[in-house]
CSV table of C-alpha atoms in Angstrom, one decimal:
chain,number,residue,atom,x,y,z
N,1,UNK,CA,0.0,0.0,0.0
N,2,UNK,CA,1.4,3.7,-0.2
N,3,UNK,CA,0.7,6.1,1.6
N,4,UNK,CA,-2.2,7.6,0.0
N,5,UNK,CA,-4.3,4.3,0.2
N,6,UNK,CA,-4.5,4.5,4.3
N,7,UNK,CA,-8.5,5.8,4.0
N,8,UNK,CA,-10.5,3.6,7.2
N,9,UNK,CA,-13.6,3.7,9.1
N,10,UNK,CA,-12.9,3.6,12.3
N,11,UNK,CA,-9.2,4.3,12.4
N,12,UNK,CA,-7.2,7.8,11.1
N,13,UNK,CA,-3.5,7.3,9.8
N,14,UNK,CA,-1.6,10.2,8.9
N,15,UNK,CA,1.8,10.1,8.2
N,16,UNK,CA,4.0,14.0,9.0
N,17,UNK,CA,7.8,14.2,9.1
N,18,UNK,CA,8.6,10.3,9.7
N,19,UNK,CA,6.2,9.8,12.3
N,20,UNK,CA,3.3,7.6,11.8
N,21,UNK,CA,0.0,8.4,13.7
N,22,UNK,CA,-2.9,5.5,14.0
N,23,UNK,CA,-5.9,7.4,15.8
N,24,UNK,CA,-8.6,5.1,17.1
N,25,UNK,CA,-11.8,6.6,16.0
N,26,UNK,CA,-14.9,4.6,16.6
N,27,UNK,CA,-17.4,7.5,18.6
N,28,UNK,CA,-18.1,7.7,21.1
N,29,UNK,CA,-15.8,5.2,23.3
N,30,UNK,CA,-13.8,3.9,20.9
N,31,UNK,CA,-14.9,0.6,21.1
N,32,UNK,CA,-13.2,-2.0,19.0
N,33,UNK,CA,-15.9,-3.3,17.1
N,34,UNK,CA,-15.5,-6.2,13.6
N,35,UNK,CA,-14.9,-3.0,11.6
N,36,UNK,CA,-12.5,-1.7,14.0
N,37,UNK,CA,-10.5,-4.9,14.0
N,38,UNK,CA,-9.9,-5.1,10.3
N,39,UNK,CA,-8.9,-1.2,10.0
N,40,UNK,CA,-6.2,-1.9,12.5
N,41,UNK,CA,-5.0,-4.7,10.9
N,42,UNK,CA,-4.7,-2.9,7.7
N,43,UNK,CA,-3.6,0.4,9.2
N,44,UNK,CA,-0.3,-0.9,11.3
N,45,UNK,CA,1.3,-1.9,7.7
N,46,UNK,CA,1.8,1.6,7.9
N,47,UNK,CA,4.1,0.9,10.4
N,48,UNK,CA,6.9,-0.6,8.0
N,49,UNK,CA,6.9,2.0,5.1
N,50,UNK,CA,10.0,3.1,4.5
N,51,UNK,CA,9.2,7.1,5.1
N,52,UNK,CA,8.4,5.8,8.9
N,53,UNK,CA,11.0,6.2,11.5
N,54,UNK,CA,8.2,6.1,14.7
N,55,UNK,CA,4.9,5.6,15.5
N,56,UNK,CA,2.0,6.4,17.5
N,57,UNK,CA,-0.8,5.2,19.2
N,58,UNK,CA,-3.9,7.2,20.0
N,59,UNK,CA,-7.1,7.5,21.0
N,60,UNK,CA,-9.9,10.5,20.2
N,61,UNK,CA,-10.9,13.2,22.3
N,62,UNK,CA,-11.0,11.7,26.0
N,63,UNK,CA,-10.6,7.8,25.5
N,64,UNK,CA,-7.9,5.6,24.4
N,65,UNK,CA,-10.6,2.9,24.4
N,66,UNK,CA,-13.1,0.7,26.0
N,67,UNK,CA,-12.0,-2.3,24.0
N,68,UNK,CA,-14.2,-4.9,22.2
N,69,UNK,CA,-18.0,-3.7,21.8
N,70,UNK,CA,-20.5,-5.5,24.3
N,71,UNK,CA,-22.3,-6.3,21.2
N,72,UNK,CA,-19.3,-8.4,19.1
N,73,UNK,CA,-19.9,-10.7,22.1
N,74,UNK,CA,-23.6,-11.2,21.8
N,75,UNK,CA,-22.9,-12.1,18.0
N,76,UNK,CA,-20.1,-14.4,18.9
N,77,UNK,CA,-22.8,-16.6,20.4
N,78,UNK,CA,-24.1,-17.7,17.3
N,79,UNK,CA,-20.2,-18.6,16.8
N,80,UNK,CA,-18.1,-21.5,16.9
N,81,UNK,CA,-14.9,-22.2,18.9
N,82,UNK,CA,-13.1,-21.9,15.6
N,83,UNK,CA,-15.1,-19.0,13.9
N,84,UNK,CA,-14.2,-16.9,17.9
N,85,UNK,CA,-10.4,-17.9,17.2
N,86,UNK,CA,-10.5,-16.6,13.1
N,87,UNK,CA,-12.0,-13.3,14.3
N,88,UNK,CA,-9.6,-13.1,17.4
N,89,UNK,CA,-6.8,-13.9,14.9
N,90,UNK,CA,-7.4,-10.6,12.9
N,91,UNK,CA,-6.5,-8.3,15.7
N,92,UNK,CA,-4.1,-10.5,17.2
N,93,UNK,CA,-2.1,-9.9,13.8
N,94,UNK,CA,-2.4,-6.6,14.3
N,95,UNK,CA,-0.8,-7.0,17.6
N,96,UNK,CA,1.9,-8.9,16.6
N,97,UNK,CA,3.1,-6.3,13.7
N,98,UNK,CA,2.9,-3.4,16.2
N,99,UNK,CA,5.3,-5.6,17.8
N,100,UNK,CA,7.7,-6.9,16.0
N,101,UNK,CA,7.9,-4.1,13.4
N,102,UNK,CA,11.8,-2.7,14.1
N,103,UNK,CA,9.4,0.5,13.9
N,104,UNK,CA,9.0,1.9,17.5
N,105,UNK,CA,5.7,2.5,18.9
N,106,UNK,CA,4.4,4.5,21.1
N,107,UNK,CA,0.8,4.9,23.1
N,108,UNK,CA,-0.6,7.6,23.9
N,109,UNK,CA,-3.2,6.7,26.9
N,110,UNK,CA,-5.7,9.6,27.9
N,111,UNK,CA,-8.9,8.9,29.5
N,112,UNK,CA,-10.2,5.6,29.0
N,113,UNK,CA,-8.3,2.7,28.4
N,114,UNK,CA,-9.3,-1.1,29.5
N,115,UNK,CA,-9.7,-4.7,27.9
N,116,UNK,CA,-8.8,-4.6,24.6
N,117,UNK,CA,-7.6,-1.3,24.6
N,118,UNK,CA,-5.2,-1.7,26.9
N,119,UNK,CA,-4.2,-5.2,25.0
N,120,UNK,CA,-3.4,-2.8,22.3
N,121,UNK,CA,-1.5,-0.5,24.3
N,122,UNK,CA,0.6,-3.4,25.7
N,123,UNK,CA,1.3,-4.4,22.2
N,124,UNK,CA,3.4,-0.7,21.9
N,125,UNK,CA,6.7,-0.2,23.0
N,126,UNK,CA,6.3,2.6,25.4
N,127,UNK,CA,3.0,3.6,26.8
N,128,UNK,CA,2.7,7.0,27.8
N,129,UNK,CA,-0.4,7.7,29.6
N,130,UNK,CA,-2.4,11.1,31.8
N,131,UNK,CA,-2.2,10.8,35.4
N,132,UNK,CA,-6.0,10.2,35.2
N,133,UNK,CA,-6.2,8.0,32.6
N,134,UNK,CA,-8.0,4.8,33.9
N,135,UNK,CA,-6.4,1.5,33.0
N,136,UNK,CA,-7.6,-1.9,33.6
N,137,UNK,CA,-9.1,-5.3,32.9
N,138,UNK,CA,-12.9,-5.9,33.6
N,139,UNK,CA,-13.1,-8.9,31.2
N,140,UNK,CA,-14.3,-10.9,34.6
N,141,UNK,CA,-17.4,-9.4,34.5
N,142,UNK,CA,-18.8,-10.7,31.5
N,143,UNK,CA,-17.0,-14.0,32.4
N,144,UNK,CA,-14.0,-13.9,30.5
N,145,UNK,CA,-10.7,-13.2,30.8
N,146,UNK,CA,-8.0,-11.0,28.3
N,147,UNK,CA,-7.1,-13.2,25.3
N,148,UNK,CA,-5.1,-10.7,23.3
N,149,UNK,CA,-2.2,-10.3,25.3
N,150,UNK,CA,-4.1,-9.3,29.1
N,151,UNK,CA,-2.7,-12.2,30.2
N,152,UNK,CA,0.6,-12.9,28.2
N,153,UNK,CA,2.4,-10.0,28.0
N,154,UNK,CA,0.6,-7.9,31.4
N,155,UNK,CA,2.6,-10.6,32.9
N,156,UNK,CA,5.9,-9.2,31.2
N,157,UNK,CA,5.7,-6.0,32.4
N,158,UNK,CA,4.1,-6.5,35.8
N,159,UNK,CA,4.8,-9.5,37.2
N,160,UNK,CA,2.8,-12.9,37.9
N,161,UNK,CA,1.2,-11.5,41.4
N,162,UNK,CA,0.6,-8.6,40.2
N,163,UNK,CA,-0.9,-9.2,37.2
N,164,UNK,CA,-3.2,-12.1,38.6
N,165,UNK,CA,-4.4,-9.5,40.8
N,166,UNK,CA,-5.3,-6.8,38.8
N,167,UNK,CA,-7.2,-9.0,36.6
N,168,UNK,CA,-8.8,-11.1,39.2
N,169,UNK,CA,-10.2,-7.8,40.6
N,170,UNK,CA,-10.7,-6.1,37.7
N,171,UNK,CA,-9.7,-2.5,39.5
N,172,UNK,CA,-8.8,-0.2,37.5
N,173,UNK,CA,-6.3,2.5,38.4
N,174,UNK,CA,-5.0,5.6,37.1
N,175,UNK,CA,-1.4,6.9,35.2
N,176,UNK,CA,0.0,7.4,37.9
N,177,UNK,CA,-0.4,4.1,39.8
N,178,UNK,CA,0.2,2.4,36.5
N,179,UNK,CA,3.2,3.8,36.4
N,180,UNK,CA,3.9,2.1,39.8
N,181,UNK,CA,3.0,-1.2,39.0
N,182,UNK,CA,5.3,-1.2,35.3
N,183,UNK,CA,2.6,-1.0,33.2
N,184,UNK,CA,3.4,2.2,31.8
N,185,UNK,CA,6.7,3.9,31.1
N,186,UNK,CA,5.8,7.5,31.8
N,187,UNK,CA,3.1,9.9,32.7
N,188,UNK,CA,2.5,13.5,30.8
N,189,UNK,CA,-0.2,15.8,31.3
N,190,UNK,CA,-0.7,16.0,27.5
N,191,UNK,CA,0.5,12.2,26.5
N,192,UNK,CA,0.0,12.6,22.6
N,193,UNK,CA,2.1,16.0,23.3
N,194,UNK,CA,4.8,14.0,24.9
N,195,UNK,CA,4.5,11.4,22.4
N,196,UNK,CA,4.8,13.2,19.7
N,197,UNK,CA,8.2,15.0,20.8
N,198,UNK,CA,9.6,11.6,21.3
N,199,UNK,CA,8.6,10.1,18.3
N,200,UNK,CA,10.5,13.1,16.3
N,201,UNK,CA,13.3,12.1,18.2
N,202,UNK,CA,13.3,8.8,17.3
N,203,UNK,CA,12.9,9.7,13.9
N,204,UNK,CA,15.7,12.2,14.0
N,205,UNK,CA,18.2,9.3,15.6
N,206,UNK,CA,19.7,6.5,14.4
N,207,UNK,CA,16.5,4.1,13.4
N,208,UNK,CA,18.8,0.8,12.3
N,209,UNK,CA,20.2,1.2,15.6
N,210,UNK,CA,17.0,1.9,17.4
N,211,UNK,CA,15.0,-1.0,15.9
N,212,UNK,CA,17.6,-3.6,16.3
N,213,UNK,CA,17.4,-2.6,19.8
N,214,UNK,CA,13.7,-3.5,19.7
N,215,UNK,CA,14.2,-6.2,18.1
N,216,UNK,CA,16.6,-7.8,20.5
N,217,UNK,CA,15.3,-6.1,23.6
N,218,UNK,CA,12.2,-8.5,22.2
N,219,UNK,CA,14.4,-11.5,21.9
N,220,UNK,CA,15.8,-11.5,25.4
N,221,UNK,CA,12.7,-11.3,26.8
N,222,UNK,CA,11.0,-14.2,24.8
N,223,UNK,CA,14.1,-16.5,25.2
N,224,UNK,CA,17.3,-17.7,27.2
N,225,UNK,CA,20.0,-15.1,27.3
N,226,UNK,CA,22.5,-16.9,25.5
N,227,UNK,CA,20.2,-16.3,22.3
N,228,UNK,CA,19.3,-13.2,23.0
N,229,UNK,CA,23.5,-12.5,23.3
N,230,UNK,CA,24.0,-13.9,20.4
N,231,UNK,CA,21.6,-11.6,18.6
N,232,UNK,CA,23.1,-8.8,20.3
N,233,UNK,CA,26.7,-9.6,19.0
N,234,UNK,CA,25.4,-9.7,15.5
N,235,UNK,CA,22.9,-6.5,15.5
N,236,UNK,CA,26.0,-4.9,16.9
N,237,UNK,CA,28.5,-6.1,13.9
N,238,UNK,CA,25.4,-5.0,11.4
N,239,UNK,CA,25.7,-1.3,12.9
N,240,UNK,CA,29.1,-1.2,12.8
N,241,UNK,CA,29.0,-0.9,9.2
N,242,UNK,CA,26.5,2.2,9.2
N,243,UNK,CA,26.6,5.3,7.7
N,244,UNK,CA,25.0,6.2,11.4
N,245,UNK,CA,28.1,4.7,13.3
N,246,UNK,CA,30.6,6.6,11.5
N,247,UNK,CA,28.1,9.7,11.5
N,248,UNK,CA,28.1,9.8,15.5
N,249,UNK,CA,31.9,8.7,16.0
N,250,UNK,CA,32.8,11.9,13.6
N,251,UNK,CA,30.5,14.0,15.3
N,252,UNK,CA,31.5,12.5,19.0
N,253,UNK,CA,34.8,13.8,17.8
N,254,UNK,CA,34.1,16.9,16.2
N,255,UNK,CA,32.1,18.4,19.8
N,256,UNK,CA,28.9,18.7,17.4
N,257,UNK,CA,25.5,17.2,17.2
N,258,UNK,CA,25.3,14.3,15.2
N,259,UNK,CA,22.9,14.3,11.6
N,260,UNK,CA,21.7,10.5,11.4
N,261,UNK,CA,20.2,9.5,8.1
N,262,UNK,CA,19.1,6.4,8.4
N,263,UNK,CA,21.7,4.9,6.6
């Protein structure tokens, strides 16, 4: 796809100096609906075009959001095991490429943000969230529990007590304690603000270097460390022979600010 053909429903991509913006917009809650699924699985592609350095995830106007739509669950009645796990599929995929895209991706978290909203936030890099944004996982009150990554990778970033609690409860809590428990990395009074200023940064830096680091930042988490130091020494090598590298060395050298190009 290029750039022009990003045109969705429920989901806004723009694309300005580098940095890609996906903007949930389903009104009023943002609720991830069928529709909403299949926009975001188109719209992350955007994610790996070569005139994006950096992403960003946001919501509209005062929710990130609510996550799946009561009303996807009434339909999945008439569902089978299988048909549930095709449909869950479709935004698992999209997920997955927010994920492990070299791209880095950010979230932007104001207001509301719970079930599969908050799946999608976990599926960012860095979550950047209001100190009154609510975050949380009520999936126990309609008798479920998060499939999309609630489970897997809360666990990641909060710990197995933790994360068992939170969901067993289903409390929800605000930036600021979130930022207390792990589950986000920072908290801004204007998050898409804050966002925004990092992802130019991240566009203006060294983006081989910065996505290998995601990459095997990724890799040492999901396996043993002596494959993940392995993949280390060889993303390392790979840079060594960037325009970037030699770029930063000359500027290092020369007291100045360094102009990366990508290269």
């Amino acid at each position: 796809m290029s750039l022009d053909d990003y045109d969705f429903e429920t989901v806004d991509v723009d694309v300005e100096d580098g940095v890609a913006t996906i903007r949930l917009s389903n009104p009023p809650v943002n609720a991830i609906s069928q529709k909403m699924r299949a926009d975001l699985a188109e719209a992350v592609a955007v994610l790996d075009e070569e005139a994006v350095d950096a992403g960003i995830v946001a919501g509209d106007g005062d929710v990130f959001s609510v996550g799946a739509d009561v009303g996807l669950f009434e339909t999945a009645r008439e569902w089978t095991t299988a048909e549930f796990r095709t449909n869950s599929r479709v935004l698992g995929r999209a997920f997955e490429r927010i994920e492990t895209t070299e791209t880095p991706v950010l979230a932007a978290v104001e207001g509301t943000c719970v079930g599969g909203g908050l799946e999608l936030a976990l599926a960012c890099d860095v979550r950047i969230a209001a100190p009154d944004a609510t975050l949380g996982f009520p999936e126990h009150n309609i008798g479920l529990i998060p499939g999309l990554g609630g489970c897997s990778r809360f666990v990641q970033l909060v710990g197995p007590g933790r994360a068992k609690d939170l969901i067993f409860s289903g409390e929800l809590i605000d930036g600021e304690r979130a930022r207390e428990v792990g589950l986000v990395e920072r908290v801004e009074a204007d998050p898409e603000d804050a966002a925004r200023e990092y992802a130019a940064d991240l566009a203006d830096g060294p983006t081989q270097a910065i996505g290998l680091t995601k990459r095997v930042i990724n890799e040492a988490r999901d396996s043993d460390l002596r494959t993940a130091g392995v993949l280390e020494s060889l993303a390392q090598s790979t840079l060594l022979r960037t325009a970037d590298h030699e770029e930063g060395v000359d500027a290092f050298r020369a007291d100045r600010d360094p102009e990366f190009s990508g290269e």
